[in-house]
GROMACS .gro file of C-alpha atoms in nm:
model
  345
    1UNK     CA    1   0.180  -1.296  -2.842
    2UNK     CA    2   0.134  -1.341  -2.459
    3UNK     CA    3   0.015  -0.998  -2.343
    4UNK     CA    4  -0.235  -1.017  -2.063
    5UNK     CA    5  -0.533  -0.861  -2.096
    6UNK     CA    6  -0.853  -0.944  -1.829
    7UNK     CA    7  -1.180  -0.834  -1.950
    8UNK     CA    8  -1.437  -0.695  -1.771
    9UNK     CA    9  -1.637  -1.056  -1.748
   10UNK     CA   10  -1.320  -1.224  -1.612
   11UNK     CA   11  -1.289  -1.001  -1.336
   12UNK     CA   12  -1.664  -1.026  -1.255
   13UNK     CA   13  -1.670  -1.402  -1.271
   14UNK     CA   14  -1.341  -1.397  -1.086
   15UNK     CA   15  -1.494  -1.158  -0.718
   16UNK     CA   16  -1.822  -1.355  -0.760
   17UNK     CA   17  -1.638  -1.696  -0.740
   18UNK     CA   18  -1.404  -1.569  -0.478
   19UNK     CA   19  -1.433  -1.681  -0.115
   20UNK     CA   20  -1.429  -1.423   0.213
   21UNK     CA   21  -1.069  -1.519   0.245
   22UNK     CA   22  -1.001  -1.392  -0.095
   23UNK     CA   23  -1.240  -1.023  -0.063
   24UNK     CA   24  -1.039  -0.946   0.276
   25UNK     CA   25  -0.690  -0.987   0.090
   26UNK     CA   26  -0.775  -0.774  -0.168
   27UNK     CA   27  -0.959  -0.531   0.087
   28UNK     CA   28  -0.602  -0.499   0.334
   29UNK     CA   29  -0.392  -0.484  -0.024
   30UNK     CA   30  -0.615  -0.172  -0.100
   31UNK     CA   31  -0.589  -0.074   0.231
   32UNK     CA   32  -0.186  -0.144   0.219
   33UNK     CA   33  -0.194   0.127  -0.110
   34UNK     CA   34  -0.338   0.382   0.015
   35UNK     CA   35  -0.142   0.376   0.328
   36UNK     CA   36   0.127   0.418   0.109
   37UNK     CA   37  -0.075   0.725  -0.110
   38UNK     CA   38  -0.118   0.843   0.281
   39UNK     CA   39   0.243   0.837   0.369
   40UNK     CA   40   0.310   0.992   0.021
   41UNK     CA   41   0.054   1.161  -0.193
   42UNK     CA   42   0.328   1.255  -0.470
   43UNK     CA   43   0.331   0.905  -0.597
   44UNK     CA   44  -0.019   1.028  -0.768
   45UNK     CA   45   0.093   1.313  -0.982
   46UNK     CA   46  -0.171   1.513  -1.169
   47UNK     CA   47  -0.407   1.345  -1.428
   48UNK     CA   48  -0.465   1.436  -1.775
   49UNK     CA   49  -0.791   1.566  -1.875
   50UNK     CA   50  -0.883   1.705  -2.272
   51UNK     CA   51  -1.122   1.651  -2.544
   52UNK     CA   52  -1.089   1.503  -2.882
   53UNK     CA   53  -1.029   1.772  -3.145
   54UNK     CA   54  -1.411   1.710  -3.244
   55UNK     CA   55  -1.488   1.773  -2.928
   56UNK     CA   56  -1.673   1.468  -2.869
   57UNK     CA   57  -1.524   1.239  -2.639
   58UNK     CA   58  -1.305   1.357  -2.289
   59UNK     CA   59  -0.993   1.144  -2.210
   60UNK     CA   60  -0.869   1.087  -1.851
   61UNK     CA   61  -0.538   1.006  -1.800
   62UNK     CA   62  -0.482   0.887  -1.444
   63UNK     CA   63  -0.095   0.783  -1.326
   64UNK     CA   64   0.070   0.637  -1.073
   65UNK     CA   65   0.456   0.642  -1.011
   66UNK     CA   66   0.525   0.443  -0.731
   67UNK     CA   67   0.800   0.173  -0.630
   68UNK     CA   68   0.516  -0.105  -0.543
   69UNK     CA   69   0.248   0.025  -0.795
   70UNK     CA   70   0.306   0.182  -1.060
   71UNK     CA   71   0.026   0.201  -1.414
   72UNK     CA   72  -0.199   0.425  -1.541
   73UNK     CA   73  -0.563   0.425  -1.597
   74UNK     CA   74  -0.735   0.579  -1.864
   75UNK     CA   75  -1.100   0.626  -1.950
   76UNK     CA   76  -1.310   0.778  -2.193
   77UNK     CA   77  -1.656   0.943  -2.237
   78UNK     CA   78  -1.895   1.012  -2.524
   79UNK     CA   79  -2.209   1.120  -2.414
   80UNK     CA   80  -2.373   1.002  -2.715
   81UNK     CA   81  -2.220   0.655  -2.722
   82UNK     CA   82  -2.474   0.521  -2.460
   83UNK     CA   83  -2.142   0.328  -2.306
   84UNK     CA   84  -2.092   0.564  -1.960
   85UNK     CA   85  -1.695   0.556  -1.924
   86UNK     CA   86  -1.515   0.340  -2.120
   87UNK     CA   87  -1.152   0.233  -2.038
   88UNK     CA   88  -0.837   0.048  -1.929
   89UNK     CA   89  -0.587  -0.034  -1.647
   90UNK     CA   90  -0.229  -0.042  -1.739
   91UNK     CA   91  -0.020  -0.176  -1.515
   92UNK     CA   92   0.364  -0.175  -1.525
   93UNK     CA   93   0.658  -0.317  -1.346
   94UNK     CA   94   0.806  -0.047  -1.099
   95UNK     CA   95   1.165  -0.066  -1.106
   96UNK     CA   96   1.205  -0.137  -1.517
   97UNK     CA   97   0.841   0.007  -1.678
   98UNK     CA   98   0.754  -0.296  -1.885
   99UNK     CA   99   0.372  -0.369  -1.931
  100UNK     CA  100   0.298  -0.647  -1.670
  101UNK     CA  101  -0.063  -0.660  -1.759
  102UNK     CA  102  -0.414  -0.475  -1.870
  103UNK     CA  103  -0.760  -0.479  -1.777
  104UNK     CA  104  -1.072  -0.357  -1.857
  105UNK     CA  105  -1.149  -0.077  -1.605
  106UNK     CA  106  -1.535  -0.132  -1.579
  107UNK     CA  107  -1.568  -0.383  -1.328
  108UNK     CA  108  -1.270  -0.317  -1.180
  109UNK     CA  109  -1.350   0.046  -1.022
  110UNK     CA  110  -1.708  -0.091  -0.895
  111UNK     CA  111  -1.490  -0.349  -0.691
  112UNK     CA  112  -1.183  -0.105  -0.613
  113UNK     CA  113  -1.463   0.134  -0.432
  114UNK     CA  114  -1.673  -0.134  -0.294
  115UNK     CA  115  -1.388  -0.265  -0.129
  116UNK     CA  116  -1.234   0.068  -0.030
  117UNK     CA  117  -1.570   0.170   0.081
  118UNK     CA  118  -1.552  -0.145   0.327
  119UNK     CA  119  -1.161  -0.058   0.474
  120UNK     CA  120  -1.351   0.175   0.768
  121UNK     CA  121  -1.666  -0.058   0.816
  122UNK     CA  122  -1.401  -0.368   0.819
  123UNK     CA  123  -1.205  -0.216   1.124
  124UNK     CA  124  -1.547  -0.172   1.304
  125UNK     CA  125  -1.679  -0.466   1.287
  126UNK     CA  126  -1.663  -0.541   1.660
  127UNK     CA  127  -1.934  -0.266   1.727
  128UNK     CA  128  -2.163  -0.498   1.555
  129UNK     CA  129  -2.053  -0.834   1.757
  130UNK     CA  130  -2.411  -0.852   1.921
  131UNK     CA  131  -2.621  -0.763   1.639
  132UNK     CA  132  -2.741  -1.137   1.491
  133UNK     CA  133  -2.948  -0.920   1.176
  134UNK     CA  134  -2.755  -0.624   0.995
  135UNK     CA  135  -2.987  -0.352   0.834
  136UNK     CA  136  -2.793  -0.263   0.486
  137UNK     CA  137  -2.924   0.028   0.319
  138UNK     CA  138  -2.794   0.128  -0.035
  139UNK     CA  139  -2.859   0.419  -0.227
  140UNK     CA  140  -2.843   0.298  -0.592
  141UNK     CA  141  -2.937   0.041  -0.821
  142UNK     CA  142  -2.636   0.000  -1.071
  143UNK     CA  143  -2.280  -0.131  -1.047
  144UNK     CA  144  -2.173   0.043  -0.760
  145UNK     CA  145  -2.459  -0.066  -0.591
  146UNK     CA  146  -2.422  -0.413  -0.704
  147UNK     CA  147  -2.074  -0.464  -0.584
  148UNK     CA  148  -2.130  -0.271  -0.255
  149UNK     CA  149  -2.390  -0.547  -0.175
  150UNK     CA  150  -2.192  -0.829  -0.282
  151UNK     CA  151  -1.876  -0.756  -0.095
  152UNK     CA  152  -2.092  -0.635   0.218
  153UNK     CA  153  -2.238  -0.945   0.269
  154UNK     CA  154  -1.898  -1.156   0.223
  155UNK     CA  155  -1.709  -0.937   0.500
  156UNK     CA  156  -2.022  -0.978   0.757
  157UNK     CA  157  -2.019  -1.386   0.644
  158UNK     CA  158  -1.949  -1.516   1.019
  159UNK     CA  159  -1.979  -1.182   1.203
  160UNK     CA  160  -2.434  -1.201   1.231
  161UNK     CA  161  -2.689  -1.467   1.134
  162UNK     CA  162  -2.893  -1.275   0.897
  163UNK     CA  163  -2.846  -0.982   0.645
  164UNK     CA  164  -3.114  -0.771   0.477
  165UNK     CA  165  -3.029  -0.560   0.210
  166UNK     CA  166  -3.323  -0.216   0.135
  167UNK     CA  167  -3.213  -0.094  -0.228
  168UNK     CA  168  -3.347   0.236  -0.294
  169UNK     CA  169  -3.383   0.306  -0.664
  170UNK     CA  170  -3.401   0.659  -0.862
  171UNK     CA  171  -3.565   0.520  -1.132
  172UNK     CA  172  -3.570   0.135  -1.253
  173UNK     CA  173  -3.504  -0.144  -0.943
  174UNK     CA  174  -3.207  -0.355  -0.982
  175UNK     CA  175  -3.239  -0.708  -1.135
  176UNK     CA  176  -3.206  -0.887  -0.800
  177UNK     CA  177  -3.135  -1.244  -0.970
  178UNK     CA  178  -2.799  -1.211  -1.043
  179UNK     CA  179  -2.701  -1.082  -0.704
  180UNK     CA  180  -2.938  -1.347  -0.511
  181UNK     CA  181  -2.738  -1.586  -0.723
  182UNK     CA  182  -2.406  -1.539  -0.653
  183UNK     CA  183  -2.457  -1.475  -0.270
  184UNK     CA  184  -2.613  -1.800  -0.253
  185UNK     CA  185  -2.379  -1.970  -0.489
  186UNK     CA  186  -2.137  -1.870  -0.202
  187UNK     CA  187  -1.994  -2.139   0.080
  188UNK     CA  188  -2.139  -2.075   0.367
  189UNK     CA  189  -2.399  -1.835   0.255
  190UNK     CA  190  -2.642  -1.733   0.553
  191UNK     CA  191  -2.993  -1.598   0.531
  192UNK     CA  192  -2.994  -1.252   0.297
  193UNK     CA  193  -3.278  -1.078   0.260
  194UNK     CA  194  -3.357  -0.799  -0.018
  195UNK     CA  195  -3.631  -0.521  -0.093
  196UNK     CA  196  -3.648  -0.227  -0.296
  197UNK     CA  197  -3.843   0.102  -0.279
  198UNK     CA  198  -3.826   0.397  -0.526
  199UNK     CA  199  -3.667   0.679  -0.359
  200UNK     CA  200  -4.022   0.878  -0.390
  201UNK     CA  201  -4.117   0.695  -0.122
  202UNK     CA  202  -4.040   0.916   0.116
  203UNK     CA  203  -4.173   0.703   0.461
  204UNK     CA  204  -4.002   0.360   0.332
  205UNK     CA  205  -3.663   0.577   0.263
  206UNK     CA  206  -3.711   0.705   0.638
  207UNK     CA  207  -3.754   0.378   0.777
  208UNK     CA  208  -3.441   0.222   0.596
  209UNK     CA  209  -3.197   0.494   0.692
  210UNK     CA  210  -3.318   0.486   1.084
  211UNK     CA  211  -3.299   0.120   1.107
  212UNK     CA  212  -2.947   0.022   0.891
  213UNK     CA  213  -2.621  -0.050   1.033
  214UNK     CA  214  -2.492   0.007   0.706
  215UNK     CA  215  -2.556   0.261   0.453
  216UNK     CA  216  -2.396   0.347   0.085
  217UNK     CA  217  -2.459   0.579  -0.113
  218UNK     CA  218  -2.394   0.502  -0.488
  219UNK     CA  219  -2.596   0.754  -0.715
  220UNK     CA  220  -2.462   1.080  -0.858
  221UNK     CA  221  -2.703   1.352  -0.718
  222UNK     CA  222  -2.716   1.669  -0.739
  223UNK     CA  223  -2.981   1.677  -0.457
  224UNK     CA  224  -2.921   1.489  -0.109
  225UNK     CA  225  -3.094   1.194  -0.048
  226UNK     CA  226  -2.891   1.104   0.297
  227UNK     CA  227  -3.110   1.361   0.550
  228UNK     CA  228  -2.952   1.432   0.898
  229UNK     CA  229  -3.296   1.389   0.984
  230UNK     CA  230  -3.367   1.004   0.929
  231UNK     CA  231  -3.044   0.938   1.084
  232UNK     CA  232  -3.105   1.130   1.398
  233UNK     CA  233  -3.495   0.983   1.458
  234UNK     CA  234  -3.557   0.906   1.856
  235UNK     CA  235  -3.600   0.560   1.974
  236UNK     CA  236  -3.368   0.386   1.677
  237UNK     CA  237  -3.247   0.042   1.847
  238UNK     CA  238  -2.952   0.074   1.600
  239UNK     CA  239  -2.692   0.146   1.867
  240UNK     CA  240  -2.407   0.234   1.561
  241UNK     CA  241  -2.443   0.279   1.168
  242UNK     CA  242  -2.156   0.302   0.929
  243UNK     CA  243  -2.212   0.521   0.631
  244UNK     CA  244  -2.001   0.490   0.288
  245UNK     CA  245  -2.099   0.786   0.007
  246UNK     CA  246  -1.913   0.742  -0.348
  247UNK     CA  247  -2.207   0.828  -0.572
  248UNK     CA  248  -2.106   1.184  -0.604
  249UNK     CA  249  -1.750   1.279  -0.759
  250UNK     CA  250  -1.798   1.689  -0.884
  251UNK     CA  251  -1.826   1.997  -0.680
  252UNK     CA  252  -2.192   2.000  -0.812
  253UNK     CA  253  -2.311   1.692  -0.643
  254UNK     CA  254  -2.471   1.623  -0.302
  255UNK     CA  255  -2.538   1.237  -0.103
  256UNK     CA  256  -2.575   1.429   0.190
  257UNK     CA  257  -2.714   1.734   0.329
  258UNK     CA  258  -2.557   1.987   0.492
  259UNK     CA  259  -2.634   1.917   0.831
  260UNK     CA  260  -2.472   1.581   0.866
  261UNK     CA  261  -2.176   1.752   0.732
  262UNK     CA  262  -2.221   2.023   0.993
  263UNK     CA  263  -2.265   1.773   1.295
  264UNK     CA  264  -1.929   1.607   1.212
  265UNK     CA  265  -1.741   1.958   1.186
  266UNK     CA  266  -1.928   2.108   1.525
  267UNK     CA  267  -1.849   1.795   1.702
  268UNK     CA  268  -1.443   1.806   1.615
  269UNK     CA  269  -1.508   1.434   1.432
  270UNK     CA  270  -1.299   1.345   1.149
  271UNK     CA  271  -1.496   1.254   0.844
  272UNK     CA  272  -1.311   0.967   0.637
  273UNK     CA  273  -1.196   1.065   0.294
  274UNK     CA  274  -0.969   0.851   0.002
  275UNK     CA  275  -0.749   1.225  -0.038
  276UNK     CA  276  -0.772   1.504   0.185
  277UNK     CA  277  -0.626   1.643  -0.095
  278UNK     CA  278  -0.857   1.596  -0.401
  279UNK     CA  279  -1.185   1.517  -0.135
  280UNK     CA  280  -1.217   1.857  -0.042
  281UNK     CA  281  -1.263   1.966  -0.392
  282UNK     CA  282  -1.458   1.713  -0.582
  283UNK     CA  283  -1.730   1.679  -0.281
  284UNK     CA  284  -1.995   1.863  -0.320
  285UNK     CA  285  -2.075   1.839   0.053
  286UNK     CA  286  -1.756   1.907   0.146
  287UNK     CA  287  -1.671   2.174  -0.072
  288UNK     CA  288  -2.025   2.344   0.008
  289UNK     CA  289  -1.957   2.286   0.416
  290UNK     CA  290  -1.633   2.445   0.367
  291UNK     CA  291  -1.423   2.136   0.546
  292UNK     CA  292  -1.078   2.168   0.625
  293UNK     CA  293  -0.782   1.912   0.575
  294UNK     CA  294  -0.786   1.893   0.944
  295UNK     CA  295  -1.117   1.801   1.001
  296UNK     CA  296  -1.066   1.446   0.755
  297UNK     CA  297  -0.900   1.164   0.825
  298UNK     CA  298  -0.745   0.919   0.521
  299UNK     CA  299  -0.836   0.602   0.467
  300UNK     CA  300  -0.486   0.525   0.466
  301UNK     CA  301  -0.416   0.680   0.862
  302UNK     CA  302  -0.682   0.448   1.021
  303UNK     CA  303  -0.477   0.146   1.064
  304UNK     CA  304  -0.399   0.147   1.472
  305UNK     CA  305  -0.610   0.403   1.498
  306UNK     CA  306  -0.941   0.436   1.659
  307UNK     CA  307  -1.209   0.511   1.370
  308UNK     CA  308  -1.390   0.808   1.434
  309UNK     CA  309  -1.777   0.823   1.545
  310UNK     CA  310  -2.024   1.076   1.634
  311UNK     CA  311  -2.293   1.053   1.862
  312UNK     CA  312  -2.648   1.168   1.775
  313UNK     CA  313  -2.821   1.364   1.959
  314UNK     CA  314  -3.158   1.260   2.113
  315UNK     CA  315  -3.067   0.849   2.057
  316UNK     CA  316  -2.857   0.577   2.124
  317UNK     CA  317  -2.685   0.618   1.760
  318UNK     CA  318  -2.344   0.653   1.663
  319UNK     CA  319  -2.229   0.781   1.300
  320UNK     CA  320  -1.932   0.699   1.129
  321UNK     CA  321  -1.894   0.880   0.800
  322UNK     CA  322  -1.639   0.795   0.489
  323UNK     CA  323  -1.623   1.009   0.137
  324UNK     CA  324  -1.493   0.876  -0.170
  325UNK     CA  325  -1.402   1.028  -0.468
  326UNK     CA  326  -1.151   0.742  -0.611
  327UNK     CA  327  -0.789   0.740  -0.703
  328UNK     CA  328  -0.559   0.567  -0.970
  329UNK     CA  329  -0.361   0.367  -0.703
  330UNK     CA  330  -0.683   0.168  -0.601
  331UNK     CA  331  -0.750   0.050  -0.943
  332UNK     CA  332  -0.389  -0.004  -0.979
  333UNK     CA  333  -0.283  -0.197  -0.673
  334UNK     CA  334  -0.614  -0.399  -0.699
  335UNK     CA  335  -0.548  -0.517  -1.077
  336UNK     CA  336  -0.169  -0.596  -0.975
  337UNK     CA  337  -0.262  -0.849  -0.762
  338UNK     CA  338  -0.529  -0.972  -0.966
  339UNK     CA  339  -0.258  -0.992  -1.241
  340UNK     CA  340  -0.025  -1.202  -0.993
  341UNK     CA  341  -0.302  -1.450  -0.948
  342UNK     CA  342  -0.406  -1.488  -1.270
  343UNK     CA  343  -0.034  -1.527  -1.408
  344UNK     CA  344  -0.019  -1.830  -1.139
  345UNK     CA  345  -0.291  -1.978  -1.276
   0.00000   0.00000   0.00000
């Protein structure tokens, strides 16, 4: 037998080894997929979604049917196996449909959205040329979080002399020793800095958000924890901030209030979505706000392009926003070249 099959640990051990050079081709292959998804959004036809017949676990069926990508991703939930989503990443060979290769889907989605949540910041990163510290702030404490951090501080490596990460934590702080240890594990690793605060703490969450350069958001809320308000405080030295939200994925869910949406949509600014197509209606902020295709802008259209900002009012501050809700092609175009590498091994 000589089926490939990468496991969830191998493609950890693989992003944490990996150098800059390494994150930024992955980042402009993801990049290089959705331009395509951009050009073309048929190439990700509609996924499958149904229960068991016990009604216990839902199935997601995710294709794509491309002529550079092509696989589909599957994943499952229980509720009641404590496991969260559970799945693979099939990938096949485009022109004849054989199985190239499969991999565990866990670690490869935190990556796939990290790194897709770092496309916009990446083409940006000249409006932070004179800033020697960059103020990261990330909403979350798990995976996503994890992997956000990680990546963030590789594509900065080089572009400012000292990082500091806030985490801001719902309930239980992330374990900071793994992440300390593989940033400084790293060539070339510069100063990084990390604190947490429980997202009760109202003042400390203010602070964070008017001081970062950088802000994710990576936990599914129902309630916003990103507040116009903290962004738009008077007298912020941050001259531009970048802002990333992929906690929320359902109609339901909120990272942001309603007024950041609204700035972005009085202003005529694009906001930056994955789809314009499936954004729109899996964003609870933009489904609430009532956003129009026009007024988003794909990942996949910002290549030669300048990225949109918005100025806020009473400050120095500029806003760039980007929404993700995920699609197939990112996990699939991400574990295709992770396949190539590995088979050249």
């Amino acid at each position: 037998m000589n089926e490939v099959v990468i496991t969830d640990k191998e493609v950890s051990e693989f992003f944490l080894a990996a150098d800059r050079g390494t994150h930024l081709a992955f980042l402009q292959e993801l990049e290089f997929a959705l331009q395509r998804y951009s050009a073309n959004p048929s190439i990700i036809p509609p996924r499958i979604k149904a229960h068991t017949p016990s009604g216990s676990t839902v199935h997601l069926y995710m294709p794509v049917i491309d002529d550079v990508y092509s696989g589909v991703k599957t994943l499952g939930y229980n509720v009641n196996s404590n496991m969260g989503f559970v799945g693979s990443i099939n990938v096949t060979d485009a022109d004849s449909g054989a199985l190239f290769g499969t991999l565990e889907a866990k670690q490869v989605t935190g990556i796939r959205t990290a790194l897709a949540s770092c496309i916009g910041l990446y083409h940006q990163l000249t409006k932070f040329e004179n800033t020697p510290r960059i103020n990261c702030t990330v909403f979350g404490a798990g995976l996503q979080a994890f992997w956000h951090i990680f990546i963030v501080i590789q594509l900065f490596k080089g572009h400012c002399d000292a990082f500091k990460v806030n985490i801001l934590y719902r309930e239980n702080p992330m374990d900071l020793e793994p992440l300390l240890k593989a940033v400084y594990s790293q060539e070339d690793a510069g100063e990084v800095v990390m604190e947490q605060f429980p997202l009760s703490d109202r003042a400390n969450v203010q602070n964070c958000v008017s001081n970062s350069h950088v802000i994710f958001g990576c936990i599914p809320s129902e309630t916003p924890n990103l507040l116009f308000k903290d962004l738009a405080v008077p007298g912020t030295e941050v001259e531009h901030t970048y802002i990333s939200l992929i906690g929320s994925y359902q109609p339901y869910m909120h990272e942001c209030d309603a007024e950041t949406i609204g700035r972005f949509q009085g202003r005529g600014t694009p906001i930056i979505v994955d789809s314009k197509e499936h954004t729109p209606l899996e964003s609870g902020e933009l489904c609430d706000s009532g956003v129009y295709r026009e007024q988003l802008v794909e990942i996949g259209e910002l290549a030669g392009t300048t990225v949109p900002t918005l100025k806020c009012p009473n400050s120095r501050r500029s806003i760039t926003l980007c929404k993700i809700v995920g699609l197939a092609i990112m996990d699939i175009s991400l574990s295709k070249k992770l396949l190539e590498i590995s088979t050249s091994l």
